[in-house]
PDB file of C-alpha atoms in Angstrom:
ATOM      1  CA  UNK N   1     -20.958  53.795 119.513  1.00  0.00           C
ATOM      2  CA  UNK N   2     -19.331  53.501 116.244  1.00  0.00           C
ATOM      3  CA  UNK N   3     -18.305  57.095 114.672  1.00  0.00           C
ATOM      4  CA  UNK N   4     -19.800  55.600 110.893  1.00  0.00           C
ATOM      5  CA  UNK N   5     -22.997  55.690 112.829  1.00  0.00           C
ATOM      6  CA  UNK N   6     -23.251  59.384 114.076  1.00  0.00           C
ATOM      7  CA  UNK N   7     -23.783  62.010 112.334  1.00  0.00           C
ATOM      8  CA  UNK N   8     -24.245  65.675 113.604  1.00  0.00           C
ATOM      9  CA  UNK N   9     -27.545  68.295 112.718  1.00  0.00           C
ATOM     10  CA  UNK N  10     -27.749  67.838 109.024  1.00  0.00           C
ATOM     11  CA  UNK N  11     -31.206  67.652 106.907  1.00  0.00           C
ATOM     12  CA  UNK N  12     -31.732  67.275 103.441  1.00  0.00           C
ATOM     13  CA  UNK N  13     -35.129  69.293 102.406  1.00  0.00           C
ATOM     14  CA  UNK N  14     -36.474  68.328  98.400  1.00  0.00           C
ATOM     15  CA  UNK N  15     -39.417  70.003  96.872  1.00  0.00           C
ATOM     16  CA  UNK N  16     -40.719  70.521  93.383  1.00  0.00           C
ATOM     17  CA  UNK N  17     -37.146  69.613  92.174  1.00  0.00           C
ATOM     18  CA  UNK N  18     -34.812  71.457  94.294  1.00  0.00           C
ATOM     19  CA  UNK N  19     -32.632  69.890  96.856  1.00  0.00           C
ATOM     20  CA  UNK N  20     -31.795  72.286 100.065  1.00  0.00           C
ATOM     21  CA  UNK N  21     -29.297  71.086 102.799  1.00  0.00           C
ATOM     22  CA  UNK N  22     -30.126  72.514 106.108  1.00  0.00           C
ATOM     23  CA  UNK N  23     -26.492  72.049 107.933  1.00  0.00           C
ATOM     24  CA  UNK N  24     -23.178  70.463 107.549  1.00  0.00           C
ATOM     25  CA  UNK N  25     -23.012  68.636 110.480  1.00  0.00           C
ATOM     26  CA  UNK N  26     -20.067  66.273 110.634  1.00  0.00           C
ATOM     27  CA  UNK N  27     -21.028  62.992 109.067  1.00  0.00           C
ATOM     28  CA  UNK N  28     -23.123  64.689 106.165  1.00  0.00           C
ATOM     29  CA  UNK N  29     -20.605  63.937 103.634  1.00  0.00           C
ATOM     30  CA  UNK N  30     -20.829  59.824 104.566  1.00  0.00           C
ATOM     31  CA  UNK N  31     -24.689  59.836 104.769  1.00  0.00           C
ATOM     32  CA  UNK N  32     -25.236  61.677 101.632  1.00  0.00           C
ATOM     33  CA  UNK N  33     -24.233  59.016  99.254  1.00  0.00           C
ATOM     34  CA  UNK N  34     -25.735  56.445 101.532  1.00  0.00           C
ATOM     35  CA  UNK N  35     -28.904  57.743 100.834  1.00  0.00           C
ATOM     36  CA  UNK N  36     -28.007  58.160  97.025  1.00  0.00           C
ATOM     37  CA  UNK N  37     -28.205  61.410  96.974  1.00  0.00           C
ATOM     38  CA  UNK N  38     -24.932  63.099  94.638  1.00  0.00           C
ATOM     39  CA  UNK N  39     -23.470  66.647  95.892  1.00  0.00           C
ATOM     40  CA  UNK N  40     -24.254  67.906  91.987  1.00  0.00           C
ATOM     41  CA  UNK N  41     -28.062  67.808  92.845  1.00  0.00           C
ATOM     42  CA  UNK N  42     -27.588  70.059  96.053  1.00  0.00           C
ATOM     43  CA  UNK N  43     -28.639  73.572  94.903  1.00  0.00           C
ATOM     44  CA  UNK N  44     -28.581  74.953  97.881  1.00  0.00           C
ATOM     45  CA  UNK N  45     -26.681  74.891 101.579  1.00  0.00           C
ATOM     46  CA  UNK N  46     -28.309  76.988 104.213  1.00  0.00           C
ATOM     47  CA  UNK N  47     -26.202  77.262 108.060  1.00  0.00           C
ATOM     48  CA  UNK N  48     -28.295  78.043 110.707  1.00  0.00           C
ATOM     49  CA  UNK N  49     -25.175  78.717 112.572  1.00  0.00           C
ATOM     50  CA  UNK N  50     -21.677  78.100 112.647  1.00  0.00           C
ATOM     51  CA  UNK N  51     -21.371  75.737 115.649  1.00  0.00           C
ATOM     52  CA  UNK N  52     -19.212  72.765 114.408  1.00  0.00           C
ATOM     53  CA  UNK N  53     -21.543  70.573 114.741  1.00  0.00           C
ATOM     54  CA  UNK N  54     -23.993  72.518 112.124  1.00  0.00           C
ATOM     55  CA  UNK N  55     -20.564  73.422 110.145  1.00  0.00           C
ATOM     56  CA  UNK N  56     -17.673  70.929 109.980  1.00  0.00           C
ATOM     57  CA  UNK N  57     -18.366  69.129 106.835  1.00  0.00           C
ATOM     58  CA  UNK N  58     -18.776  72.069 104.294  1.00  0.00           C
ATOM     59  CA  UNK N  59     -15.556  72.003 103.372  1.00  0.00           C
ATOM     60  CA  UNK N  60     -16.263  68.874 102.767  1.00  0.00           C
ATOM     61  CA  UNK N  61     -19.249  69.094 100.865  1.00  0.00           C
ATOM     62  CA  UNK N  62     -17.676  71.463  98.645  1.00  0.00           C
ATOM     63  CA  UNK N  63     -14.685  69.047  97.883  1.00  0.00           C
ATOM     64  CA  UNK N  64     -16.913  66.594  96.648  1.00  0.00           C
ATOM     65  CA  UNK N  65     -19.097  68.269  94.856  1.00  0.00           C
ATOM     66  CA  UNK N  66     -15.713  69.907  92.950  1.00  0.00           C
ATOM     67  CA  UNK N  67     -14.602  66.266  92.568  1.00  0.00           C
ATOM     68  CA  UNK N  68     -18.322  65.043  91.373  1.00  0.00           C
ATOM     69  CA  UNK N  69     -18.190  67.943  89.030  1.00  0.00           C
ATOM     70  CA  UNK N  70     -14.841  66.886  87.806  1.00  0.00           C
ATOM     71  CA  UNK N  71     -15.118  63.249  87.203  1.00  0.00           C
ATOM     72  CA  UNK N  72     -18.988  61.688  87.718  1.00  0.00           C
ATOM     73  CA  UNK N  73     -21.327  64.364  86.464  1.00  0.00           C
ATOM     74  CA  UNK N  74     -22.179  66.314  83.880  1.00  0.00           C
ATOM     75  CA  UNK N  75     -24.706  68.705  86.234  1.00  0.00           C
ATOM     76  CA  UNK N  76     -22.739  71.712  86.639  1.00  0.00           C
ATOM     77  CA  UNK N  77     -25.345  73.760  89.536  1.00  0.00           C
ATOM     78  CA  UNK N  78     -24.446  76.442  90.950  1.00  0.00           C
ATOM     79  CA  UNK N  79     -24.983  76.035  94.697  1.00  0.00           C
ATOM     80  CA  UNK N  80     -25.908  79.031  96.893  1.00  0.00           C
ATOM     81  CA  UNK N  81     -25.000  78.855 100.892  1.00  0.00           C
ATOM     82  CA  UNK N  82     -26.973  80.801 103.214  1.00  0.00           C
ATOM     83  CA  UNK N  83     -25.925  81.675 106.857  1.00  0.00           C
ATOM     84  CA  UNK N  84     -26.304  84.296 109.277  1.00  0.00           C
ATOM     85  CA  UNK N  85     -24.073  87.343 109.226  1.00  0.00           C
ATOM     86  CA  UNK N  86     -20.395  87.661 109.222  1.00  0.00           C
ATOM     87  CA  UNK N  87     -21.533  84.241 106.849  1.00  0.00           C
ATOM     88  CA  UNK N  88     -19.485  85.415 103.613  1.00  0.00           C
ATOM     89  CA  UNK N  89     -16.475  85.887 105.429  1.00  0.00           C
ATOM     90  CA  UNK N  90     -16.425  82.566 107.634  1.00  0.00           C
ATOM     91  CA  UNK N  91     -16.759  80.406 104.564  1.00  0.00           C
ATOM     92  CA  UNK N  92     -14.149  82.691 102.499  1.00  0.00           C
ATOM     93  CA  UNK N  93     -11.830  81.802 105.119  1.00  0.00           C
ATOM     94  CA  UNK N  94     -12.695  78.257 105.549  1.00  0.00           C
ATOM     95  CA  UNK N  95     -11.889  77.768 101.867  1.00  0.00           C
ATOM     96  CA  UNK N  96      -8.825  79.774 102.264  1.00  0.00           C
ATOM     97  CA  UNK N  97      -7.423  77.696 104.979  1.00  0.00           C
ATOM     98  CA  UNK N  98      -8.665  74.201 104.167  1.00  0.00           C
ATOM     99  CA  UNK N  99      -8.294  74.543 100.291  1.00  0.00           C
ATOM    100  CA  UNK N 100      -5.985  77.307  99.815  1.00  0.00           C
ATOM    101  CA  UNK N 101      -8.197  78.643  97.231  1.00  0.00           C
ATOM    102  CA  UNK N 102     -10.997  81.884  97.211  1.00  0.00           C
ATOM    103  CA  UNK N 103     -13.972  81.577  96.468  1.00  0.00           C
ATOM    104  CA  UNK N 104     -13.782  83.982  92.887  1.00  0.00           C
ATOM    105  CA  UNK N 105     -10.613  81.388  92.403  1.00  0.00           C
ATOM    106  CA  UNK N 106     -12.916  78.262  92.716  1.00  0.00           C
ATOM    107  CA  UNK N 107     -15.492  79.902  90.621  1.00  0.00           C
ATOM    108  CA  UNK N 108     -13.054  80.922  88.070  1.00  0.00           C
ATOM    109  CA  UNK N 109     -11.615  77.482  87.729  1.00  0.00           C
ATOM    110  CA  UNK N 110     -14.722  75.214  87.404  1.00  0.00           C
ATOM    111  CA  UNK N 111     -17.849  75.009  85.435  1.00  0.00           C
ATOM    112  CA  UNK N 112     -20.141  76.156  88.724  1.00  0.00           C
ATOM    113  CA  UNK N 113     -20.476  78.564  91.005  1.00  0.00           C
ATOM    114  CA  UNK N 114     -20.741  78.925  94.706  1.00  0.00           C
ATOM    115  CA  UNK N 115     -22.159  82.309  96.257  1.00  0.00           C
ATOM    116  CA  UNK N 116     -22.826  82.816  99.748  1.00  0.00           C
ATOM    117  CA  UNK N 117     -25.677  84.862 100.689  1.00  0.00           C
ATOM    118  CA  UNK N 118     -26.248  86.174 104.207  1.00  0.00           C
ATOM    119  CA  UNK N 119     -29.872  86.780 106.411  1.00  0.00           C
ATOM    120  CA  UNK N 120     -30.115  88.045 109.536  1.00  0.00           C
ATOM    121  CA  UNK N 121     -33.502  88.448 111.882  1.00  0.00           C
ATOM    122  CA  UNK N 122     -36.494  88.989 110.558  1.00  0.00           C
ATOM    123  CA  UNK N 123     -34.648  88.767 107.272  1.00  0.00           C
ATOM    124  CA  UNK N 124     -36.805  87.300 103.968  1.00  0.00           C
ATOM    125  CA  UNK N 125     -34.496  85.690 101.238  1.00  0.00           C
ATOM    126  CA  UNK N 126     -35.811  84.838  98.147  1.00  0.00           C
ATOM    127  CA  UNK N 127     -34.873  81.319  96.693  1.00  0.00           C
ATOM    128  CA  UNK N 128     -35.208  79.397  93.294  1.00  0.00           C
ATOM    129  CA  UNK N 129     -39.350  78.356  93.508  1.00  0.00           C
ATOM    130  CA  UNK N 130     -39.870  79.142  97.190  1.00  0.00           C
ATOM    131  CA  UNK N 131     -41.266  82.812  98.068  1.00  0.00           C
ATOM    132  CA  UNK N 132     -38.543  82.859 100.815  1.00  0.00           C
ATOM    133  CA  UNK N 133     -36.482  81.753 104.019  1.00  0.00           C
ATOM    134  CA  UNK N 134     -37.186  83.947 106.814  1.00  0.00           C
ATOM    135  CA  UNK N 135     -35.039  83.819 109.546  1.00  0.00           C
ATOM    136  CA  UNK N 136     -36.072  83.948 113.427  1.00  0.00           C
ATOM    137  CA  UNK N 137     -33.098  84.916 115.785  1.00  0.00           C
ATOM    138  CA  UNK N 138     -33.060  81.916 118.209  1.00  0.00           C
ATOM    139  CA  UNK N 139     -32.350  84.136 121.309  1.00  0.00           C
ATOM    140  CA  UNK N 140     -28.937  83.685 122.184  1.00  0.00           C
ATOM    141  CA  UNK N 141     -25.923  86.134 122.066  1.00  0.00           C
ATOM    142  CA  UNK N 142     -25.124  83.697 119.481  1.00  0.00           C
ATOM    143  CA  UNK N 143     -26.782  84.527 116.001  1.00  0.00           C
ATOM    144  CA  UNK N 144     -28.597  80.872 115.433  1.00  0.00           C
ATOM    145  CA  UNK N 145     -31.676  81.567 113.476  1.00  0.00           C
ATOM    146  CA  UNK N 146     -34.764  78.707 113.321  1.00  0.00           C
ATOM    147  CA  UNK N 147     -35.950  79.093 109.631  1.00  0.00           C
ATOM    148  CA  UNK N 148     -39.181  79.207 107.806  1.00  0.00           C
ATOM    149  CA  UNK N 149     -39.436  77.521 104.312  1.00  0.00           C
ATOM    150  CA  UNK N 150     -42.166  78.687 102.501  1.00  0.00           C
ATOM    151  CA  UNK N 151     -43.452  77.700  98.829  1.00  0.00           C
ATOM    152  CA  UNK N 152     -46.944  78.010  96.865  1.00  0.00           C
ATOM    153  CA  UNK N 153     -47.348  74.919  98.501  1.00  0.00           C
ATOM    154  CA  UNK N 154     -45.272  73.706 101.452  1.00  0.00           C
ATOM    155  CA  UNK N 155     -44.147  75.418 104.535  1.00  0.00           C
ATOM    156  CA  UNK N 156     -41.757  73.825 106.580  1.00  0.00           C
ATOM    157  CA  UNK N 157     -40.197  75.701 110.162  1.00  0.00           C
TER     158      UNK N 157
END
């Protein structure tokens, strides 16, 4: 099969005006714009886990929406990714070694900001117009967490 038609665990969740990506599976960053849909209008970026097939293509996702920000857009969201723990340090040293930046450098030298917020199980995180994600420890050794959206009017697991 032809790579430009795969694409690893990546879902795109709108509601009531927010845009949530569940995953950064590799092929994310291609599909995205084929479904018109611009990195600017992402607010959020939750991992479930940091298998590469849930995480290759954050880097990624964070170079375009830098470049978006930069050239195409004048939406400057901040955009919040969520992952289980150790999260803040994994994507700290993803940008480090793929960017050669940090993340209080990026933040510093653009017009959004990226913060990384970590669950864990049983853990409820509040998010812009939702009462929460609460995260479910998928039962591995592995922390991989199935997630619960929940708003005044949707619930999504």
């Amino acid at each position: 099969m032809d790579q430009t038609e795969r694409a690893c665990a990546s879902y795109l969740l709108k509601y009531d005006g927010n845009s949530v990506l569940i995953d950064t599976g590799t092929g994310m960053t291609g599909n995205l714009p084929r479904i018109e849909e611009s990195y600017q209008d992402i607010d959020a970026v939750v991992n479930t886990h940091r298998h590469p097939d849930h995480v290759s293509d954050l880097i990624p996702f964070i170079q375009n929406k830098l470049v978006e920000n930069i050239y195409y857009s004048e939406n400057e969201e901040d955009v919040t990714i969520y992952g289980p723990e150790g999260h803040s340090e994994y994507v700290e040293s993803r940008i480090a070694c793929e960017m050669n930046e940090s993340i209080d450098g990026l933040n510093e030298n653009n017009s959004f900001e990226i913060k990384v917020v970590e669950f864990s199980e049983g853990s409820v995180t509040d998010y812009p117009d939702s009462k929460c994600i609460e995260a479910v420890h998928g039962g591995s050794e592995f922390p991989c967490y199935s997630l619960k959206f929940e708003t005044d009017n949707y619930s999504i697991v």
